[in-house]
mmCIF file of C-alpha atoms and ligand atoms in Angstrom:
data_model
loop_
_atom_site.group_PDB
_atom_site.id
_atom_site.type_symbol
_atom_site.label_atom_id
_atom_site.label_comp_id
_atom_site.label_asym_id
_atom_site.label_seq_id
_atom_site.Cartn_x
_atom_site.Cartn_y
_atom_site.Cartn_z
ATOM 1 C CA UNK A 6 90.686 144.133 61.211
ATOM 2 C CA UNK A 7 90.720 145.379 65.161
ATOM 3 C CA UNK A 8 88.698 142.578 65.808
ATOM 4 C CA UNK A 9 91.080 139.687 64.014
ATOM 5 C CA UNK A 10 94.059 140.933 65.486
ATOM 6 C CA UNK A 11 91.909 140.559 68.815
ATOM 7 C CA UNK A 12 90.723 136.984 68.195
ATOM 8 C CA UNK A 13 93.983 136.091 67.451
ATOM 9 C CA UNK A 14 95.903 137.629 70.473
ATOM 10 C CA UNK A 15 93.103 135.556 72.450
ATOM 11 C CA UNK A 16 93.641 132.490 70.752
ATOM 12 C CA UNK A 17 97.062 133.003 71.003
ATOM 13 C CA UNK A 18 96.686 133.654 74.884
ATOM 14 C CA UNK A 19 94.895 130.953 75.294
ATOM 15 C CA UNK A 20 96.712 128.394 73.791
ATOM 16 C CA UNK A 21 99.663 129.440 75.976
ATOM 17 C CA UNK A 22 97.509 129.327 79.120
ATOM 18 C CA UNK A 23 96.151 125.816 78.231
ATOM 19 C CA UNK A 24 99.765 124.679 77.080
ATOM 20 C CA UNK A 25 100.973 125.595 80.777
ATOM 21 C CA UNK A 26 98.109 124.029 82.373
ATOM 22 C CA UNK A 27 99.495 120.707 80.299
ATOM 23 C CA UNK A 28 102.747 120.628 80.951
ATOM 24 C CA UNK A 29 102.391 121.466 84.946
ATOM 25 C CA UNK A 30 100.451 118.293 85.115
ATOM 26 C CA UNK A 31 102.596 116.280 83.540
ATOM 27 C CA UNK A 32 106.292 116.902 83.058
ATOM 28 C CA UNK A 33 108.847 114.609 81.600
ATOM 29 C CA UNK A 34 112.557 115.178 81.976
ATOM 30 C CA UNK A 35 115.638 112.791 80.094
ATOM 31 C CA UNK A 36 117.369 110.736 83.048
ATOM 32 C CA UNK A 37 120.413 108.764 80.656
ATOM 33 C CA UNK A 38 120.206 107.254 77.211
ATOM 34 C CA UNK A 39 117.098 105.642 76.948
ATOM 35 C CA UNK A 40 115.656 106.171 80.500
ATOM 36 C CA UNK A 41 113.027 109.110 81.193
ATOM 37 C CA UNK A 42 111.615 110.303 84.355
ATOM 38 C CA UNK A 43 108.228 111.606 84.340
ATOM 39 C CA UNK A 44 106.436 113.524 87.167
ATOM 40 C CA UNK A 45 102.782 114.144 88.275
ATOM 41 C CA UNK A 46 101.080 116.322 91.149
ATOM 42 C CA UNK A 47 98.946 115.567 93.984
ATOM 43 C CA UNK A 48 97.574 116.900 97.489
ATOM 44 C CA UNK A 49 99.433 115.701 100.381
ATOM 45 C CA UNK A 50 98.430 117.271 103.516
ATOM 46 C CA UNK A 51 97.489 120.345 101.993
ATOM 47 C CA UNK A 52 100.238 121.446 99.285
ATOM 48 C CA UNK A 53 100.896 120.423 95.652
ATOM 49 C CA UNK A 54 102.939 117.117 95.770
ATOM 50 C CA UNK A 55 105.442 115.802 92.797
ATOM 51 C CA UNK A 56 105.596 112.046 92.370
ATOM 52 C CA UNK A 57 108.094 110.509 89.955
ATOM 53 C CA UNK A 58 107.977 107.575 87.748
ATOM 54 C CA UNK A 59 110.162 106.381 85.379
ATOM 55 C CA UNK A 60 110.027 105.063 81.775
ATOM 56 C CA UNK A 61 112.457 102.799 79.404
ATOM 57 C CA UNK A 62 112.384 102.487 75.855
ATOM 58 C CA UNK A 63 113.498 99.107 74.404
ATOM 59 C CA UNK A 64 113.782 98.091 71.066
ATOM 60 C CA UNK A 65 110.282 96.020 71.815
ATOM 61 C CA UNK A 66 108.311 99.197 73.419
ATOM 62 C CA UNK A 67 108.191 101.320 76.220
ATOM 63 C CA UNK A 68 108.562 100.219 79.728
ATOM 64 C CA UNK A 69 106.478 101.991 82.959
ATOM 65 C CA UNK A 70 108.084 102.218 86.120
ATOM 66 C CA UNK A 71 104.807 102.834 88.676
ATOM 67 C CA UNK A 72 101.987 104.480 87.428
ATOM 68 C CA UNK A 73 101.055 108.839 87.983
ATOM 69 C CA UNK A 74 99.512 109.812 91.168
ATOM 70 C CA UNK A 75 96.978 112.226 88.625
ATOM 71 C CA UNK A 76 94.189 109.727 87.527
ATOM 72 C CA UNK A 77 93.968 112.409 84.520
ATOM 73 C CA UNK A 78 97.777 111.967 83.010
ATOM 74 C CA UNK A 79 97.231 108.004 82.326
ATOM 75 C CA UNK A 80 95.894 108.425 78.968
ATOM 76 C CA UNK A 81 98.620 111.944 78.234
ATOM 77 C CA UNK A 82 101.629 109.849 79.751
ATOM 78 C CA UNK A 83 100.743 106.973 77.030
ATOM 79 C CA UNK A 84 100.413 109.621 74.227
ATOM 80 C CA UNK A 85 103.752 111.400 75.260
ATOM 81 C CA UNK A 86 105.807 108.711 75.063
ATOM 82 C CA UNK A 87 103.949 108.048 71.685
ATOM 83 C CA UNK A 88 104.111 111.075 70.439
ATOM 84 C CA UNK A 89 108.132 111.882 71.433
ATOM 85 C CA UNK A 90 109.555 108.772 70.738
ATOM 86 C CA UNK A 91 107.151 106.618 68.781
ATOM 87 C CA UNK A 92 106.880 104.096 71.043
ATOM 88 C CA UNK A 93 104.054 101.687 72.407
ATOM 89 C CA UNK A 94 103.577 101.662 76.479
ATOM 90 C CA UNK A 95 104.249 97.198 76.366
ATOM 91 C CA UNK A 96 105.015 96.494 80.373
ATOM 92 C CA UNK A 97 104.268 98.487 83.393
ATOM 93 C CA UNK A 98 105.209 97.660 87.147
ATOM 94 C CA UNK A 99 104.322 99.375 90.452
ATOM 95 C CA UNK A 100 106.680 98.910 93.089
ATOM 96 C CA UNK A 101 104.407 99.095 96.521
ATOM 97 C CA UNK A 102 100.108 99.241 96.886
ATOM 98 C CA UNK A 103 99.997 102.851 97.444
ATOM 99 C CA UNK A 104 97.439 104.804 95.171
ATOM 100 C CA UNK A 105 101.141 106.945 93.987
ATOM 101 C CA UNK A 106 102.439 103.844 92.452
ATOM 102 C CA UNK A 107 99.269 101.515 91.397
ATOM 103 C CA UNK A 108 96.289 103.642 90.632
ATOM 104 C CA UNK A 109 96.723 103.738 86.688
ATOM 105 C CA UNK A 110 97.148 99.341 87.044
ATOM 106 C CA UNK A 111 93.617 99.299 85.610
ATOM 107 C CA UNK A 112 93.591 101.716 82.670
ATOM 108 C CA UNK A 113 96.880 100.353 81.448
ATOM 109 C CA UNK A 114 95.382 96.535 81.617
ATOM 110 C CA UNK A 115 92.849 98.177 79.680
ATOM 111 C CA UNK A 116 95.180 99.335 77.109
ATOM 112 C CA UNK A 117 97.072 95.951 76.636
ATOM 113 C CA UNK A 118 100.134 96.366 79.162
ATOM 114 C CA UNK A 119 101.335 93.558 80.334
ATOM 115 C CA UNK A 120 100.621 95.291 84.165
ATOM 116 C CA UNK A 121 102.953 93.564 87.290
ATOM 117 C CA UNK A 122 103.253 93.899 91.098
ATOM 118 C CA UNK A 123 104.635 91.461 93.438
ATOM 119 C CA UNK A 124 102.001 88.703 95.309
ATOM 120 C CA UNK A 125 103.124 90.701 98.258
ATOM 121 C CA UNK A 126 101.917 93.900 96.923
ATOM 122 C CA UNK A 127 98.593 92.753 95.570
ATOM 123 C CA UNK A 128 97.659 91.372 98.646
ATOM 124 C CA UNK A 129 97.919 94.493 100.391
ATOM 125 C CA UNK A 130 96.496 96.076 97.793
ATOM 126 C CA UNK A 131 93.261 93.520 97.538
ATOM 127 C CA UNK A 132 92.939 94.487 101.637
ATOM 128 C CA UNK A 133 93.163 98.061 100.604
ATOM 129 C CA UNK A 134 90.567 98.060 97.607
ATOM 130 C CA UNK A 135 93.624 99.331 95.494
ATOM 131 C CA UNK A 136 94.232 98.554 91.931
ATOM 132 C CA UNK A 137 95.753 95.700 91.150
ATOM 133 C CA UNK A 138 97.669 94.132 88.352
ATOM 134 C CA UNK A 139 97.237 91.135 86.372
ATOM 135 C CA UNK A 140 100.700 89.087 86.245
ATOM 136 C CA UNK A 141 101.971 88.451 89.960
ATOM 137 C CA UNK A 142 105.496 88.338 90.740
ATOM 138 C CA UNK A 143 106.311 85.647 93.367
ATOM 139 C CA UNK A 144 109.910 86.021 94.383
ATOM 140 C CA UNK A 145 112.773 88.974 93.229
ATOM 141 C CA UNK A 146 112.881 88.632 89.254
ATOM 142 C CA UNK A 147 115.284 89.306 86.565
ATOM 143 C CA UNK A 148 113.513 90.539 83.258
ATOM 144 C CA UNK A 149 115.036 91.077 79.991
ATOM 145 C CA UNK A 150 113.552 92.915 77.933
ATOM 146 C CA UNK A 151 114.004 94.313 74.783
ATOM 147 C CA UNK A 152 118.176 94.715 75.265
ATOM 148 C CA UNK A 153 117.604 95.754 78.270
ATOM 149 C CA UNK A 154 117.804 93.605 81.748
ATOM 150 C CA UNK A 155 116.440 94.929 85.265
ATOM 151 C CA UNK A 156 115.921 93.179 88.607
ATOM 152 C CA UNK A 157 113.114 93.419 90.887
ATOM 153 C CA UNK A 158 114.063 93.488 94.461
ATOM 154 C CA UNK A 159 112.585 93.041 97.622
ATOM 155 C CA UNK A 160 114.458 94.389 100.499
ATOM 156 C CA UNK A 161 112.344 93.858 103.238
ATOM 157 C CA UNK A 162 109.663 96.321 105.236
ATOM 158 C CA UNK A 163 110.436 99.924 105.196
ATOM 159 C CA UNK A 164 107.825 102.738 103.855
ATOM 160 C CA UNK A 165 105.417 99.729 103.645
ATOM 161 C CA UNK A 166 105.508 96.022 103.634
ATOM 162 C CA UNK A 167 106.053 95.449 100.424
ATOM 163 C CA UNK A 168 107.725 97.817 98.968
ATOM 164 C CA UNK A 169 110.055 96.324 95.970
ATOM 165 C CA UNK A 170 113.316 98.336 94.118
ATOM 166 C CA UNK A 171 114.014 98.140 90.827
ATOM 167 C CA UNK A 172 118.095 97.400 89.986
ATOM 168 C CA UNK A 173 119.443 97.924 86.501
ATOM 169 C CA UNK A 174 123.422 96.176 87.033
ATOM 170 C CA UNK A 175 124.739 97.525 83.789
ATOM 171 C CA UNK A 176 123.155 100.785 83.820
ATOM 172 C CA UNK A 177 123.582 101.616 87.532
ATOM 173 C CA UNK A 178 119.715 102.941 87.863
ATOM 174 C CA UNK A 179 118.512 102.215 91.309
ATOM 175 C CA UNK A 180 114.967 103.003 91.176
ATOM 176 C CA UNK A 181 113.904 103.494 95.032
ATOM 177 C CA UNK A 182 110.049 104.420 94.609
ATOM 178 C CA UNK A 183 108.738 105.625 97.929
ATOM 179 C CA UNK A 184 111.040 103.647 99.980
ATOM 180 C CA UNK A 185 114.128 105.730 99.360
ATOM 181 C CA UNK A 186 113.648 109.825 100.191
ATOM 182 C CA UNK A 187 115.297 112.808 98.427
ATOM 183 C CA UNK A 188 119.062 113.725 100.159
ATOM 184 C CA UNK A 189 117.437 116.704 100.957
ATOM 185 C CA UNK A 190 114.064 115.218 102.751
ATOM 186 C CA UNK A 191 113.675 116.307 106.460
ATOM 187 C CA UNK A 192 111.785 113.358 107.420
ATOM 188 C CA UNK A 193 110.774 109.721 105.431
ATOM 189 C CA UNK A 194 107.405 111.084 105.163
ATOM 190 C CA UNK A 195 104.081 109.411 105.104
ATOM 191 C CA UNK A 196 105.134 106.701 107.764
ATOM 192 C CA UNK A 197 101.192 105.332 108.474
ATOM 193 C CA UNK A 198 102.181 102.028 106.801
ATOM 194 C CA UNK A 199 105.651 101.855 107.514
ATOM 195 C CA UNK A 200 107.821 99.164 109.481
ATOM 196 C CA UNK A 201 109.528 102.112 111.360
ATOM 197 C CA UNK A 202 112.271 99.256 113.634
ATOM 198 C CA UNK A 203 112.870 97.626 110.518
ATOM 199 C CA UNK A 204 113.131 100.637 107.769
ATOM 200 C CA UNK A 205 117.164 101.023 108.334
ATOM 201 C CA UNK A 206 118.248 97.443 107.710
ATOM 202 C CA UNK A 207 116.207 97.479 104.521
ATOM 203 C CA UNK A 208 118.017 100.342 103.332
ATOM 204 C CA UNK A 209 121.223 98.765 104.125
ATOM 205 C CA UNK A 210 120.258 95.574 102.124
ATOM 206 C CA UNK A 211 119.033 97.938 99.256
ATOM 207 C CA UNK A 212 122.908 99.230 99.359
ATOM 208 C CA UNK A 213 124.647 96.042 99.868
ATOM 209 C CA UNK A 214 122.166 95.055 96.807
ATOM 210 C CA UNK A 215 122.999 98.170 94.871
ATOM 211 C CA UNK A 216 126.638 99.222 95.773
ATOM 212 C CA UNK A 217 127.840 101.492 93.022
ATOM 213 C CA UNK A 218 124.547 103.066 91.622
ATOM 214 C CA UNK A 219 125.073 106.386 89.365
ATOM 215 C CA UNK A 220 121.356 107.242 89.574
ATOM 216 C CA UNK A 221 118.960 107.126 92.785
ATOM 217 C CA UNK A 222 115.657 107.546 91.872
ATOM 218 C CA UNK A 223 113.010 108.486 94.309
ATOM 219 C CA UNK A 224 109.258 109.650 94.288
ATOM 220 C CA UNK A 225 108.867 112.443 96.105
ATOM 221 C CA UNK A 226 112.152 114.386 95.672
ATOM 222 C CA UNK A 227 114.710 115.778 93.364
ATOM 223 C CA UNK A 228 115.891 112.703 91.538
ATOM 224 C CA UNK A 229 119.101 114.059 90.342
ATOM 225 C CA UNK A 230 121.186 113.432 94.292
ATOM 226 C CA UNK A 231 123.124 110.187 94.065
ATOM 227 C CA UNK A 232 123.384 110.594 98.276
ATOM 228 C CA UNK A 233 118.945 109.576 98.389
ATOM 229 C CA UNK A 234 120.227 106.467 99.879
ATOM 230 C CA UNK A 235 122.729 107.374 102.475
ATOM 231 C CA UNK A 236 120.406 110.030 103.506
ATOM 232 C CA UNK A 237 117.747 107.701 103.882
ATOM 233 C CA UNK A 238 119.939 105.701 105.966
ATOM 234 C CA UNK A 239 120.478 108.592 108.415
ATOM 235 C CA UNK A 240 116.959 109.128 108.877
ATOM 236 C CA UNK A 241 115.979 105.564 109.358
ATOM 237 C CA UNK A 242 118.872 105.449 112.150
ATOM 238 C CA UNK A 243 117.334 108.261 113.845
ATOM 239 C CA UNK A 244 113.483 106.811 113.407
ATOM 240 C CA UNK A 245 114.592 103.560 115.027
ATOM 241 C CA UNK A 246 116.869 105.221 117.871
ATOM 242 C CA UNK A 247 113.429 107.652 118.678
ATOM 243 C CA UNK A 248 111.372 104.697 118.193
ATOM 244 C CA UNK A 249 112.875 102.833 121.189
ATOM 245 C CA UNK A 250 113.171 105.325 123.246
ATOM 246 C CA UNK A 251 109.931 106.042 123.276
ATOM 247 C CA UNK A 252 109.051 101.857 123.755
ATOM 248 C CA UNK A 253 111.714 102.391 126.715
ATOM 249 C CA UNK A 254 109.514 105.534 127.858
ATOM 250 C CA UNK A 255 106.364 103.556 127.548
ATOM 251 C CA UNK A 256 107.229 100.264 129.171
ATOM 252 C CA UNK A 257 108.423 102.424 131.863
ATOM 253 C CA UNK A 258 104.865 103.716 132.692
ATOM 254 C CA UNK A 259 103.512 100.073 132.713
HETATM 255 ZN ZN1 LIG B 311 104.771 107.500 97.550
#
Protein backbone atom coordinates (compact mmCIF):
# COMPACT_ATOMS: atom_id res chain seq x y z
CA UNK A 1 0.00 0.00 0.00
CA UNK A 2 3.15 2.37 1.27
CA UNK A 3 4.59 1.72 -1.87
CA UNK A 4 1.37 2.81 -4.25
CA UNK A 5 0.76 5.79 -2.41
CA UNK A 6 4.62 6.38 -3.17
CA UNK A 7 4.47 5.66 -6.92
CA UNK A 8 1.73 7.77 -7.15
CA UNK A 9 3.02 10.90 -5.23
CA UNK A 10 6.05 10.41 -7.79
CA UNK A 11 4.05 10.21 -10.71
CA UNK A 12 2.14 12.85 -9.52
CA UNK A 13 5.43 14.96 -8.92
CA UNK A 14 6.55 14.32 -11.91
CA UNK A 15 3.94 15.12 -14.08
CA UNK A 16 3.88 18.57 -12.44
CA UNK A 17 7.63 18.99 -12.94
CA UNK A 18 7.39 17.96 -16.66
CA UNK A 19 4.09 20.11 -17.07
CA UNK A 20 6.27 23.25 -15.89
CA UNK A 21 9.11 22.38 -17.98
CA UNK A 22 6.25 22.62 -20.98
CA UNK A 23 4.68 25.48 -20.40
CA UNK A 24 8.07 27.65 -19.61
CA UNK A 25 9.05 26.81 -23.10
CA UNK A 26 6.24 27.73 -24.66
CA UNK A 27 3.61 30.09 -23.32
CA UNK A 28 0.61 31.43 -25.08
CA UNK A 29 -1.38 34.36 -23.78
CA UNK A 30 -5.05 35.84 -25.53
CA UNK A 31 -4.13 39.36 -27.16
CA UNK A 32 -8.12 40.42 -28.52
CA UNK A 33 -10.81 38.29 -30.08
CA UNK A 34 -9.24 36.05 -32.28
CA UNK A 35 -5.55 37.17 -32.01
CA UNK A 36 -3.00 35.18 -29.64
CA UNK A 37 0.45 35.96 -28.72
CA UNK A 38 2.74 33.21 -28.11
CA UNK A 39 6.26 33.38 -26.56
CA UNK A 40 9.50 31.26 -26.67
CA UNK A 41 13.03 31.48 -24.84
CA UNK A 42 16.46 31.83 -25.97
CA UNK A 43 20.17 32.84 -24.90
CA UNK A 44 21.07 36.29 -25.67
CA UNK A 45 24.29 37.30 -24.29
CA UNK A 46 24.08 35.12 -21.48
CA UNK A 47 20.41 35.27 -19.89
CA UNK A 48 17.09 33.58 -20.80
CA UNK A 49 15.49 35.72 -23.63
CA UNK A 50 11.48 35.89 -24.46
CA UNK A 51 10.60 36.33 -28.11
CA UNK A 52 6.99 36.89 -29.15
CA UNK A 53 5.02 35.86 -32.08
CA UNK A 54 1.69 36.16 -32.84
CA UNK A 55 -1.14 33.95 -34.20
CA UNK A 56 -4.77 34.61 -35.96
CA UNK A 57 -7.47 32.32 -36.32
CA UNK A 58 -9.69 32.76 -39.43
CA UNK A 59 -12.55 30.99 -40.41
CA UNK A 60 -10.01 29.18 -43.12
CA UNK A 61 -7.16 28.23 -40.38
CA UNK A 62 -4.68 29.60 -38.30
CA UNK A 63 -2.36 32.31 -39.26
CA UNK A 64 1.64 32.55 -37.90
CA UNK A 65 3.07 35.74 -37.32
CA UNK A 66 7.17 34.84 -37.34
CA UNK A 67 8.20 31.66 -36.30
CA UNK A 68 9.73 30.62 -32.21
CA UNK A 69 13.26 31.36 -31.53
CA UNK A 70 13.20 27.44 -29.70
CA UNK A 71 13.83 25.04 -32.71
CA UNK A 72 11.99 22.52 -30.16
CA UNK A 73 8.37 24.47 -29.86
CA UNK A 74 7.72 24.25 -33.86
CA UNK A 75 6.04 21.02 -33.75
CA UNK A 76 4.18 22.03 -29.77
CA UNK A 77 3.19 25.60 -31.20
CA UNK A 78 1.32 23.64 -34.23
CA UNK A 79 -0.30 21.17 -31.73
CA UNK A 80 -1.41 24.05 -29.31
CA UNK A 81 -3.18 25.89 -31.54
CA UNK A 82 -4.67 22.43 -32.60
CA UNK A 83 -5.37 21.27 -29.62
CA UNK A 84 -7.05 24.79 -28.01
CA UNK A 85 -8.85 25.91 -30.78
CA UNK A 86 -9.09 23.19 -33.40
CA UNK A 87 -7.49 24.85 -35.90
CA UNK A 88 -4.94 23.99 -38.80
CA UNK A 89 -1.53 26.26 -38.88
CA UNK A 90 -2.57 27.40 -43.12
CA UNK A 91 -0.07 30.66 -43.61
CA UNK A 92 2.95 31.73 -41.77
CA UNK A 93 5.13 34.98 -42.35
CA UNK A 94 8.43 36.17 -40.81
CA UNK A 95 8.90 39.70 -40.76
CA UNK A 96 12.99 40.18 -40.99
CA UNK A 97 16.00 37.17 -41.70
CA UNK A 98 16.93 36.87 -38.18
CA UNK A 99 17.04 33.18 -36.80
CA UNK A 100 14.05 34.85 -33.98
CA UNK A 101 11.68 35.33 -36.78
CA UNK A 102 12.60 32.65 -39.70
CA UNK A 103 14.15 29.59 -38.22
CA UNK A 104 10.87 27.36 -38.09
CA UNK A 105 10.35 28.61 -42.31
CA UNK A 106 11.48 25.05 -43.07
CA UNK A 107 9.53 22.75 -40.74
CA UNK A 108 6.35 24.65 -41.43
CA UNK A 109 6.97 24.24 -45.47
CA UNK A 110 7.29 20.84 -44.39
CA UNK A 111 3.98 20.75 -42.82
CA UNK A 112 2.02 22.40 -45.76
CA UNK A 113 2.07 26.25 -44.72
CA UNK A 114 1.87 28.35 -47.22
CA UNK A 115 5.47 30.00 -45.62
CA UNK A 116 6.18 34.04 -46.81
CA UNK A 117 8.94 36.66 -46.38
CA UNK A 118 9.57 39.59 -48.46
CA UNK A 119 12.34 39.26 -51.67
CA UNK A 120 14.13 41.68 -49.45
CA UNK A 121 14.25 39.40 -46.58
CA UNK A 122 15.18 36.23 -48.38
CA UNK A 123 17.96 37.73 -49.88
CA UNK A 124 19.50 38.54 -46.75
CA UNK A 125 18.60 35.56 -45.51
CA UNK A 126 20.15 33.38 -48.66
CA UNK A 127 23.60 35.62 -47.73
CA UNK A 128 23.10 34.55 -44.20
CA UNK A 129 22.44 30.68 -44.75
CA UNK A 130 19.04 31.41 -42.92
CA UNK A 131 15.84 29.69 -43.60
CA UNK A 132 13.94 30.79 -46.11
CA UNK A 133 10.40 30.67 -47.29
CA UNK A 134 8.80 29.55 -50.34
CA UNK A 135 6.27 32.39 -51.66
CA UNK A 136 8.23 35.84 -51.98
CA UNK A 137 6.59 39.00 -51.39
CA UNK A 138 7.76 41.72 -53.83
CA UNK A 139 6.31 45.01 -52.73
CA UNK A 140 3.97 45.94 -49.28
CA UNK A 141 0.82 43.52 -49.64
CA UNK A 142 -2.68 43.49 -48.54
CA UNK A 143 -3.95 39.84 -47.72
CA UNK A 144 -7.34 38.79 -46.93
CA UNK A 145 -7.76 36.06 -45.44
CA UNK A 146 -10.29 34.15 -44.02
CA UNK A 147 -12.51 37.52 -42.79
CA UNK A 148 -9.73 38.86 -41.85
CA UNK A 149 -7.45 41.59 -43.88
CA UNK A 150 -3.73 42.62 -42.81
CA UNK A 151 -1.06 44.66 -44.59
CA UNK A 152 2.49 43.98 -44.89
CA UNK A 153 4.64 46.98 -44.59
CA UNK A 154 7.94 47.98 -45.29
CA UNK A 155 9.12 51.02 -43.56
CA UNK A 156 12.49 51.28 -44.47
CA UNK A 157 16.01 50.16 -42.56
CA UNK A 158 15.92 50.14 -38.88
CA UNK A 159 16.88 46.87 -36.66
CA UNK A 160 17.88 45.42 -40.09
CA UNK A 161 17.37 46.07 -43.70
CA UNK A 162 14.50 44.50 -44.19
CA UNK A 163 12.61 44.44 -41.56
CA UNK A 164 8.66 44.50 -42.59
CA UNK A 165 5.43 45.43 -39.99
CA UNK A 166 2.44 43.86 -40.08
CA UNK A 167 -0.87 46.50 -40.01
CA UNK A 168 -4.33 45.18 -39.26
CA UNK A 169 -6.65 48.78 -40.18
CA UNK A 170 -9.80 47.47 -38.63
CA UNK A 171 -8.39 45.78 -35.75
CA UNK A 172 -5.72 48.36 -34.81
CA UNK A 173 -2.86 45.46 -34.28
CA UNK A 174 0.45 46.89 -35.19
CA UNK A 175 2.69 44.03 -35.12
CA UNK A 176 6.37 45.63 -34.81
CA UNK A 177 8.59 42.32 -34.68
CA UNK A 178 12.11 43.29 -33.72
CA UNK A 179 11.99 46.64 -35.17
CA UNK A 180 9.81 48.23 -32.52
CA UNK A 181 11.24 47.75 -28.60
CA UNK A 182 9.20 47.37 -25.37
CA UNK A 183 8.25 51.16 -23.70
CA UNK A 184 10.25 49.98 -21.09
CA UNK A 185 13.58 48.84 -23.20
CA UNK A 186 16.79 50.76 -22.17
CA UNK A 187 18.37 50.44 -25.42
CA UNK A 188 17.05 48.98 -29.21
CA UNK A 189 19.14 46.07 -28.55
CA UNK A 190 21.00 43.81 -30.85
CA UNK A 191 22.04 46.74 -33.27
CA UNK A 192 24.91 44.46 -35.38
CA UNK A 193 22.61 44.66 -38.44
CA UNK A 194 20.95 47.74 -37.91
CA UNK A 195 20.76 51.06 -40.10
CA UNK A 196 21.47 53.08 -36.85
CA UNK A 197 21.14 57.05 -39.07
CA UNK A 198 18.18 55.75 -40.59
CA UNK A 199 16.27 53.70 -37.62
CA UNK A 200 14.20 57.02 -36.43
CA UNK A 201 12.61 58.00 -39.73
CA UNK A 202 11.46 54.42 -40.14
CA UNK A 203 9.75 54.55 -36.98
CA UNK A 204 8.14 57.72 -37.88
CA UNK A 205 6.84 56.22 -41.22
CA UNK A 206 5.70 53.08 -39.18
CA UNK A 207 3.48 55.84 -37.15
CA UNK A 208 2.39 57.98 -39.92
CA UNK A 209 1.50 54.31 -41.41
CA UNK A 210 -0.14 53.19 -38.22
CA UNK A 211 -1.62 56.33 -36.45
CA UNK A 212 -4.22 55.09 -34.02
CA UNK A 213 -3.02 51.48 -33.15
CA UNK A 214 -4.68 49.89 -29.82
CA UNK A 215 -2.07 47.10 -29.72
CA UNK A 216 1.89 47.39 -30.27
CA UNK A 217 3.32 44.26 -30.53
CA UNK A 218 6.98 43.70 -30.11
CA UNK A 219 9.47 40.69 -29.71
CA UNK A 220 11.44 41.12 -27.03
CA UNK A 221 9.27 42.99 -24.48
CA UNK A 222 6.05 43.20 -22.63
CA UNK A 223 3.54 43.40 -25.43
CA UNK A 224 0.75 44.82 -23.48
CA UNK A 225 2.39 49.02 -23.63
CA UNK A 226 0.60 50.85 -26.43
CA UNK A 227 3.71 53.68 -25.93
CA UNK A 228 6.48 50.59 -27.81
CA UNK A 229 6.44 53.01 -30.58
CA UNK A 230 6.95 56.41 -29.17
CA UNK A 231 9.53 54.91 -27.01
CA UNK A 232 11.22 53.53 -29.82
CA UNK A 233 11.19 56.83 -31.32
CA UNK A 234 13.07 58.35 -28.35
CA UNK A 235 15.71 55.92 -28.52
CA UNK A 236 16.27 56.07 -32.20
CA UNK A 237 16.57 60.05 -31.71
CA UNK A 238 19.17 59.54 -29.24
CA UNK A 239 21.10 56.60 -31.43
CA UNK A 240 21.25 59.00 -34.38
CA UNK A 241 22.19 62.26 -32.26
CA UNK A 242 25.27 59.82 -30.56
CA UNK A 243 25.85 58.44 -33.87
CA UNK A 244 26.97 61.79 -35.36
CA UNK A 245 28.65 62.94 -32.84
CA UNK A 246 30.81 60.41 -32.78
CA UNK A 247 31.23 60.73 -37.05
CA UNK A 248 31.88 64.55 -35.96
CA UNK A 249 34.52 63.13 -33.31
CA UNK A 250 36.04 60.89 -35.87
CA UNK A 251 36.34 63.11 -38.91
CA UNK A 252 37.91 65.39 -36.52
CA UNK A 253 40.94 63.05 -35.96
CA UNK A 254 41.38 62.63 -39.79
ZN1 LIG B 1 14.55 39.77 -32.67
Amino acid sequence: MKKTIFTILLAFSFSTIWGQIAESKLKISHLTGNFYIYTTYNTYEGSKTPANGMYLLTNSGAVLFDTPWDTTQFKPLIDSIKLKHGKSLILCFATHWHSDRTEGLTYYKQQGVKTYTTLLTDEWSKKNNKKRAEFLIKNDTTFNVGGYSFELYYPGEGHTADNIIVWFNKEKILYGGCLIKGAEAENLGYLGDANVSEYENTLIKVQKKCPNAKFIIVSHHNWNNVNALKHSIKLARKLKVGYKKNRLKNDNYK
